mmCIF file of C-alpha atoms in Angstrom:
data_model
loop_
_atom_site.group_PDB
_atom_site.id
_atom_site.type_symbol
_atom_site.label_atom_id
_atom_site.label_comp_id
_atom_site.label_asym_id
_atom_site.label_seq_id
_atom_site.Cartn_x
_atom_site.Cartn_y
_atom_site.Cartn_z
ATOM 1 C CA UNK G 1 -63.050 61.149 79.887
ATOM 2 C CA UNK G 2 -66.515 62.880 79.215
ATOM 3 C CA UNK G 3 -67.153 64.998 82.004
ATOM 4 C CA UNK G 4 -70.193 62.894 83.094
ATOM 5 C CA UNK G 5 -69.623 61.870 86.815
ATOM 6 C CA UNK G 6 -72.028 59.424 88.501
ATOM 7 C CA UNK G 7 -72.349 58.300 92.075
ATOM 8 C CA UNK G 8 -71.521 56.223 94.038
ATOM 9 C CA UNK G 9 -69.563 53.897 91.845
ATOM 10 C CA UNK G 10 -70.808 50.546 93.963
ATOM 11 C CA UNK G 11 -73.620 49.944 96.201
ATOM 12 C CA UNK G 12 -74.911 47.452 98.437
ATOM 13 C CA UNK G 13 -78.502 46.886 98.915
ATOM 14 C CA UNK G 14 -81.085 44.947 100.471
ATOM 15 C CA UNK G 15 -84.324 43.456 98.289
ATOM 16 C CA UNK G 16 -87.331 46.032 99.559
ATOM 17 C CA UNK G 17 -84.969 48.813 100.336
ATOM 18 C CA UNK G 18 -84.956 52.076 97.676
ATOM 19 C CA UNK G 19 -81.808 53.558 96.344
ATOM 20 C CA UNK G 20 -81.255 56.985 94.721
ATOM 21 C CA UNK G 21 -78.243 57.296 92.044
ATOM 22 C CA UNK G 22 -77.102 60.279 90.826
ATOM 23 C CA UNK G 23 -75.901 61.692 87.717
ATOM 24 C CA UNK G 24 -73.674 65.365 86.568
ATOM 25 C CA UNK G 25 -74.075 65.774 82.972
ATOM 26 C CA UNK G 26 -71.333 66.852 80.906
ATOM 27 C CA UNK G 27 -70.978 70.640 81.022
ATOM 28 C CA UNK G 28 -73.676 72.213 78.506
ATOM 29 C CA UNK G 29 -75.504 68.789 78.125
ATOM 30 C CA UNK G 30 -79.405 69.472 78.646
ATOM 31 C CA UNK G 31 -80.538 65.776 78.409
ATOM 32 C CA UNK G 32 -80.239 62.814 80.377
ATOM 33 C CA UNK G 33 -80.453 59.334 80.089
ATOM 34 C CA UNK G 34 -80.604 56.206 82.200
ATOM 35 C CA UNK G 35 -79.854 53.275 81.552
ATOM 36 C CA UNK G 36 -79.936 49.789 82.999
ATOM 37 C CA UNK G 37 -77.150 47.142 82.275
ATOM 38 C CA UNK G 38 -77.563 43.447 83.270
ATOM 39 C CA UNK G 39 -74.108 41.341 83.608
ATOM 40 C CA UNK G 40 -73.663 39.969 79.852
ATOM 41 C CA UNK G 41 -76.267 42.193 77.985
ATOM 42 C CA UNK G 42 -76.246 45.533 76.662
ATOM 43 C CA UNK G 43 -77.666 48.747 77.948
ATOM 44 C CA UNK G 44 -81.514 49.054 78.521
ATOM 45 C CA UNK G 45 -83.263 52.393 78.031
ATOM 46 C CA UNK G 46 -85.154 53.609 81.175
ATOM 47 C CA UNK G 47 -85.873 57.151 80.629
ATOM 48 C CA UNK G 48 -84.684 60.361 79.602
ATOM 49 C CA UNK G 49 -84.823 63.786 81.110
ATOM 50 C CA UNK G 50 -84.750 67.061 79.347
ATOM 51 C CA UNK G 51 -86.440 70.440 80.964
ATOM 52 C CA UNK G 52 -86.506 68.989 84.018
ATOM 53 C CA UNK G 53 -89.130 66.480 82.755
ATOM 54 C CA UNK G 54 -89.194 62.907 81.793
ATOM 55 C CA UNK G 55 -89.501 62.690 77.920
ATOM 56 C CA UNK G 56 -89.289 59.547 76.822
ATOM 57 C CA UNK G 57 -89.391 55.946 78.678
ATOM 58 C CA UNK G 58 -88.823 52.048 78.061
ATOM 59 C CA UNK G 59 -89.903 49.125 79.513
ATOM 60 C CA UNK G 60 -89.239 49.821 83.292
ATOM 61 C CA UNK G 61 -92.363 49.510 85.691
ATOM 62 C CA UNK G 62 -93.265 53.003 87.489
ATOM 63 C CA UNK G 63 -90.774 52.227 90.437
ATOM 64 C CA UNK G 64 -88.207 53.209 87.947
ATOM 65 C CA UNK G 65 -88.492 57.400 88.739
ATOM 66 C CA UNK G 66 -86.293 59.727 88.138
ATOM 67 C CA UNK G 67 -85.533 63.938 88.480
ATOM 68 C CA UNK G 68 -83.331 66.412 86.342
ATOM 69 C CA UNK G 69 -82.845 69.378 88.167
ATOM 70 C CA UNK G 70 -82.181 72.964 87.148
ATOM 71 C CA UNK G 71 -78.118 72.293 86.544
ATOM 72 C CA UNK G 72 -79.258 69.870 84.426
ATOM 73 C CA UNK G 73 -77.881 67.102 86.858
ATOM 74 C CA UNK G 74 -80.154 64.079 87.383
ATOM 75 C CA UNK G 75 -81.624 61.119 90.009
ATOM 76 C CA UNK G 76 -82.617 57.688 89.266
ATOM 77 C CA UNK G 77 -84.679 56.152 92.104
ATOM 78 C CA UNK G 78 -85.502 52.519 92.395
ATOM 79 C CA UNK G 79 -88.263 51.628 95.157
ATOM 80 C CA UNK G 80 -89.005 47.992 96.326
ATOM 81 C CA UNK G 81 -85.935 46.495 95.375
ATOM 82 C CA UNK G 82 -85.883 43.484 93.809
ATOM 83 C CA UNK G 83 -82.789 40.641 92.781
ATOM 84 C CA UNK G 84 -83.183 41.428 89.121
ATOM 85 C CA UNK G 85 -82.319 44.883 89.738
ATOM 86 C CA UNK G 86 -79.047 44.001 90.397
ATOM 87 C CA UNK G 87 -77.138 45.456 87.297
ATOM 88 C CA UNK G 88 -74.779 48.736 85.932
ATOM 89 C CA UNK G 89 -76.756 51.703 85.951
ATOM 90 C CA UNK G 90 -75.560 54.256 83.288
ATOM 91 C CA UNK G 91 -76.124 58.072 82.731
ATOM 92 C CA UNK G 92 -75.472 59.802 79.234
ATOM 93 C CA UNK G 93 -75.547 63.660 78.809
ATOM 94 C CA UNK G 94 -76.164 65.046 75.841
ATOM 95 C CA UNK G 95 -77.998 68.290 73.963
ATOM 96 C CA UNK G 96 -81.501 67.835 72.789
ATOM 97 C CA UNK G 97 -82.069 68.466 69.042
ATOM 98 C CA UNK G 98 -80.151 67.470 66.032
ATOM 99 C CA UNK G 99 -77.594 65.164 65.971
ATOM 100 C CA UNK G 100 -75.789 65.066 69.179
ATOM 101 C CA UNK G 101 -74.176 62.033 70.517
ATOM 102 C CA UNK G 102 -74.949 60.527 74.147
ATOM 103 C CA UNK G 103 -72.075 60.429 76.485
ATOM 104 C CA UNK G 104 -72.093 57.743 79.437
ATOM 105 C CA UNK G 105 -70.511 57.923 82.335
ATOM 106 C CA UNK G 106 -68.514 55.164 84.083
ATOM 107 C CA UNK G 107 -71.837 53.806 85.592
ATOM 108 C CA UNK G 108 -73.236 52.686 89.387
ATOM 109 C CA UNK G 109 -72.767 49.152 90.315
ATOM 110 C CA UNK G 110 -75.646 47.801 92.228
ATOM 111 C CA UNK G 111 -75.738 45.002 94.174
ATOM 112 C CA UNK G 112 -79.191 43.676 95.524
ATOM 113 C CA UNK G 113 -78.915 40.780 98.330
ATOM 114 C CA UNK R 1 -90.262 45.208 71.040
ATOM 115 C CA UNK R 2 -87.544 46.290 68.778
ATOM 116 C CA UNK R 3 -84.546 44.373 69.073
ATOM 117 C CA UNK R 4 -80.796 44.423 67.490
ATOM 118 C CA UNK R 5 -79.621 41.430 66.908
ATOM 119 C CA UNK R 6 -75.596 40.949 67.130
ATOM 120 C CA UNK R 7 -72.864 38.933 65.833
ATOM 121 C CA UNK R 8 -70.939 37.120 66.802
ATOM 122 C CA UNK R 9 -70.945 36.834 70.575
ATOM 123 C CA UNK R 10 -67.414 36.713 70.344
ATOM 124 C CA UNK R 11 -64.111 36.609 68.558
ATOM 125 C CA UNK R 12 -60.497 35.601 69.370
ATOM 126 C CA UNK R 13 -58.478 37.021 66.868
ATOM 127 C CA UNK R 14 -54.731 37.600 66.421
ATOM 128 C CA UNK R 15 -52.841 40.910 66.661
ATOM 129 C CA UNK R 16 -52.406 42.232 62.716
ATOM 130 C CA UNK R 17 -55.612 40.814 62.149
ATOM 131 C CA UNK R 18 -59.033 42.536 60.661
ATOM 132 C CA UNK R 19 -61.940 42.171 62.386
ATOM 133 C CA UNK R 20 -65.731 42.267 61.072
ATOM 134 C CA UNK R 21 -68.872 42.303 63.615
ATOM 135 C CA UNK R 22 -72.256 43.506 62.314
ATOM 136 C CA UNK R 23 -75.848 44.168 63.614
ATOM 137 C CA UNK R 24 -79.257 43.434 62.129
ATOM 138 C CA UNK R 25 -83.068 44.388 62.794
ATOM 139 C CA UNK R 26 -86.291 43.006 61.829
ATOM 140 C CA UNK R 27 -87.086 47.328 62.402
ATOM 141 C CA UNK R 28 -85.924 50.128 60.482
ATOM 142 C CA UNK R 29 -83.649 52.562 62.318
ATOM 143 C CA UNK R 30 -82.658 55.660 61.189
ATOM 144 C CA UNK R 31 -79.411 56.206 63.500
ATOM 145 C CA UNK R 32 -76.787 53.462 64.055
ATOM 146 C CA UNK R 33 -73.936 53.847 66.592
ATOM 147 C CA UNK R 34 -71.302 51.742 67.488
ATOM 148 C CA UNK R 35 -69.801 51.959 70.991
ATOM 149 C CA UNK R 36 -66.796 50.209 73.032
ATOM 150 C CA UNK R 37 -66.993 49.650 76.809
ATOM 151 C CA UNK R 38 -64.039 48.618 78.888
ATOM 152 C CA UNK R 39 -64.396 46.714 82.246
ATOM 153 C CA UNK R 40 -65.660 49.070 84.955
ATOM 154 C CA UNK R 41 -66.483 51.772 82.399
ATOM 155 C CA UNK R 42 -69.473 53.338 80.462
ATOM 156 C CA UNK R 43 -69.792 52.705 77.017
ATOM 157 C CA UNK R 44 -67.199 54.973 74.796
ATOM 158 C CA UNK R 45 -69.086 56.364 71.648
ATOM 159 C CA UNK R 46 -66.281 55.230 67.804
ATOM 160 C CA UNK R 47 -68.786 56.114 65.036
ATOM 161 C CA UNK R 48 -72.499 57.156 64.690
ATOM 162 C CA UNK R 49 -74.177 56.832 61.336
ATOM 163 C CA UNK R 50 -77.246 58.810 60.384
ATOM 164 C CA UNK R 51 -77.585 57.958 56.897
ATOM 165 C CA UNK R 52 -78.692 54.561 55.059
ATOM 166 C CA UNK R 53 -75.904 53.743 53.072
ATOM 167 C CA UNK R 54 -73.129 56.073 54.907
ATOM 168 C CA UNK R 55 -69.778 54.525 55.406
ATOM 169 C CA UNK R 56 -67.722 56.622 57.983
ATOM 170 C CA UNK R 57 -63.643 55.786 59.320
ATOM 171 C CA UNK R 58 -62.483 56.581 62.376
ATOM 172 C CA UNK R 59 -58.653 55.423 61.989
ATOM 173 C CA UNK R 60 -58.765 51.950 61.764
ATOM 174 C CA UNK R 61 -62.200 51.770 62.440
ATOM 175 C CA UNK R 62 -65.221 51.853 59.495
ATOM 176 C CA UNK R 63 -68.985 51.565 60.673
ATOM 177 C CA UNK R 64 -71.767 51.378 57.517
ATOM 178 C CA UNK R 65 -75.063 52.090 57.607
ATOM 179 C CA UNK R 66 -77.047 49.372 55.858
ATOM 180 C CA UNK R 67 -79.427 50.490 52.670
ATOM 181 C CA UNK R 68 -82.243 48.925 54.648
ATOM 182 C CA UNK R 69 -81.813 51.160 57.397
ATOM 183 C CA UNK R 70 -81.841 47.671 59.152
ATOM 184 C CA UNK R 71 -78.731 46.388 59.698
ATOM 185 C CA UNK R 72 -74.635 48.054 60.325
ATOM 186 C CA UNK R 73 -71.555 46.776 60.665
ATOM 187 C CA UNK R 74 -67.822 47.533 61.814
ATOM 188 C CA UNK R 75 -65.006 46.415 60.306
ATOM 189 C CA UNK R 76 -61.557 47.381 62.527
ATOM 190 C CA UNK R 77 -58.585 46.829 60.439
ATOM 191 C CA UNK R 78 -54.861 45.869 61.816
ATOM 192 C CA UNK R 79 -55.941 44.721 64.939
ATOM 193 C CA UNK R 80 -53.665 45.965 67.933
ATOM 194 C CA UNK R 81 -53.650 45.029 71.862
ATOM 195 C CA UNK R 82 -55.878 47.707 73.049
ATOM 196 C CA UNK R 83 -58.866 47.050 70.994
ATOM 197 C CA UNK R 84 -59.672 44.194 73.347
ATOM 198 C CA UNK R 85 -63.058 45.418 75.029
ATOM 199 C CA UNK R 86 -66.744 44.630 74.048
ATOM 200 C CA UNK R 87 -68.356 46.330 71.272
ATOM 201 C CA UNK R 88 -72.108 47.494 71.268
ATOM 202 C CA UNK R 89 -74.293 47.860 68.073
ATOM 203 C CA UNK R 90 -77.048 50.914 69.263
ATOM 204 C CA UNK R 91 -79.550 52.406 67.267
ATOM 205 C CA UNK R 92 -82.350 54.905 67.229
ATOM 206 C CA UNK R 93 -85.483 54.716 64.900
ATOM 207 C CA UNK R 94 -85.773 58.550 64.734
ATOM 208 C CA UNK R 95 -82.841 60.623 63.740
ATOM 209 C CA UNK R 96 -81.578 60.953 67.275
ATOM 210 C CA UNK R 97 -78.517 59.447 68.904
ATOM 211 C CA UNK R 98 -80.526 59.287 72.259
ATOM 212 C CA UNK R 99 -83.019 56.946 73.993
ATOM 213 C CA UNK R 100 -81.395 53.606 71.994
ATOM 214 C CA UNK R 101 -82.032 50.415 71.859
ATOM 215 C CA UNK R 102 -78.337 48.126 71.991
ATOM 216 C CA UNK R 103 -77.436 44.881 70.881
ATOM 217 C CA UNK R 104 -76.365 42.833 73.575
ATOM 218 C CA UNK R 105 -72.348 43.267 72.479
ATOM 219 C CA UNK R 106 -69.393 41.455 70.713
ATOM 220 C CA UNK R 107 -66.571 40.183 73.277
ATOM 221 C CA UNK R 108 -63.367 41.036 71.492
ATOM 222 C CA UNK R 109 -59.878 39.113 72.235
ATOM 223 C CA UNK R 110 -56.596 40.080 70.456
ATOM 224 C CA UNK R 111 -54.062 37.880 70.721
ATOM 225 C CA UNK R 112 -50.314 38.363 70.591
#
């Protein structure tokens, strides 16, 4: 297990509607990523968190926002909901600098009807 | 934009067996990873690579780091029952093991 909890672990929502996800880092981890899994593919960046700001994004239009707060925990928020974003939502802890290693948590299934 | 391109899609093999999967890029990267997910779990980090050329173990597991910095595989030796998962290539074009671009993953099958 690597101490990075997310939540919820499913959720149901309608096209239009926003959702918030949340993320604990791993204890000590600074930085936070997101990332967005479709059914079949691998992991897409979103963005990444570190000091409480965003530093560093992919290709994810500006609906796609997201918070780190002071524990270093985290918030992904989706607005205007849309089919497509129907996927696994991942969060990865880790510390900034140097070689450290991302670790994911067990992810946020959402559904979009 | 950059892409990692992974192969093959899948691979029934038979328990005892060796197994070879590998990753390549039309980019240079400077970090390679390779991960395993489960069903109904996040990815699980087996070997990162931050050198062109490196080849690192992890048990039965060896990942190398291509000279071009554009391509890695993973070889996993002696298959067994619980390496049945799907296997991610991931990699970084700075040195950092963050913010990566994956491969779209290998479907593993052991048989008995």
């Amino acid at each position: 297990e690597t101490g990075v909890t997310q939540s919820p672990t499913h959720l149901i929502k309608t096209r239009g509607q926003q959702v918030t996800l949340r993320c604990s880092s791993q204890s000590g981890h600074n930085t936070v990523s997101w990332y967005q899994q479709a059914l079949g593919q691998g992991p897409q960046f979103i963005f990444q968190y570190y000091r409480e700001e965003e530093n560093g994004r992919g290709n994810f239009p500006p609906r796609f926002s997201g918070l780190q707060f002071p524990n270093y925990s985290s918030e992904l928020n989706v607005n205007a909901l849309e089919l497509d974003d129907s996927a696994l939502y991942l969060c990865a802890s880790s510390l900034e600098g140097g070689h450290t290693e991302a670790f994911f948590g067990q992810g946020t299934r959402l559904t979009v009807v | 934009g950059q892409q990692l391109n992974q192969s093959p899609q899948s691979m029934f093999i038979q328990e005892g067996e060796d197994v070879s999967m590998n990753c390549t890029s039309s980019s240079i990267f400077n970090t390679w990873l390779w991960y395993k997910q489960d069903p109904g779990e996040g990815p699980v980090l087996l070997i990162a690579l931050y050198k062109a050329g490196e080849l690192t173990s992890n048990g039965r597991l060896t990942a190398q780091f291509g000279i071009t910095r554009k391509d890695s595989f993973l070889n996993i030796s002696a298959s067994i029952p619980s390496d049945v998962g799907i296997y991610f290539c991931a990699a970084n074009p700075g040195g950092s093991a963050r913010q990566l671009t994956f491969g779209s993953g290998t479907q593993l099958t052991v048989l008995p």
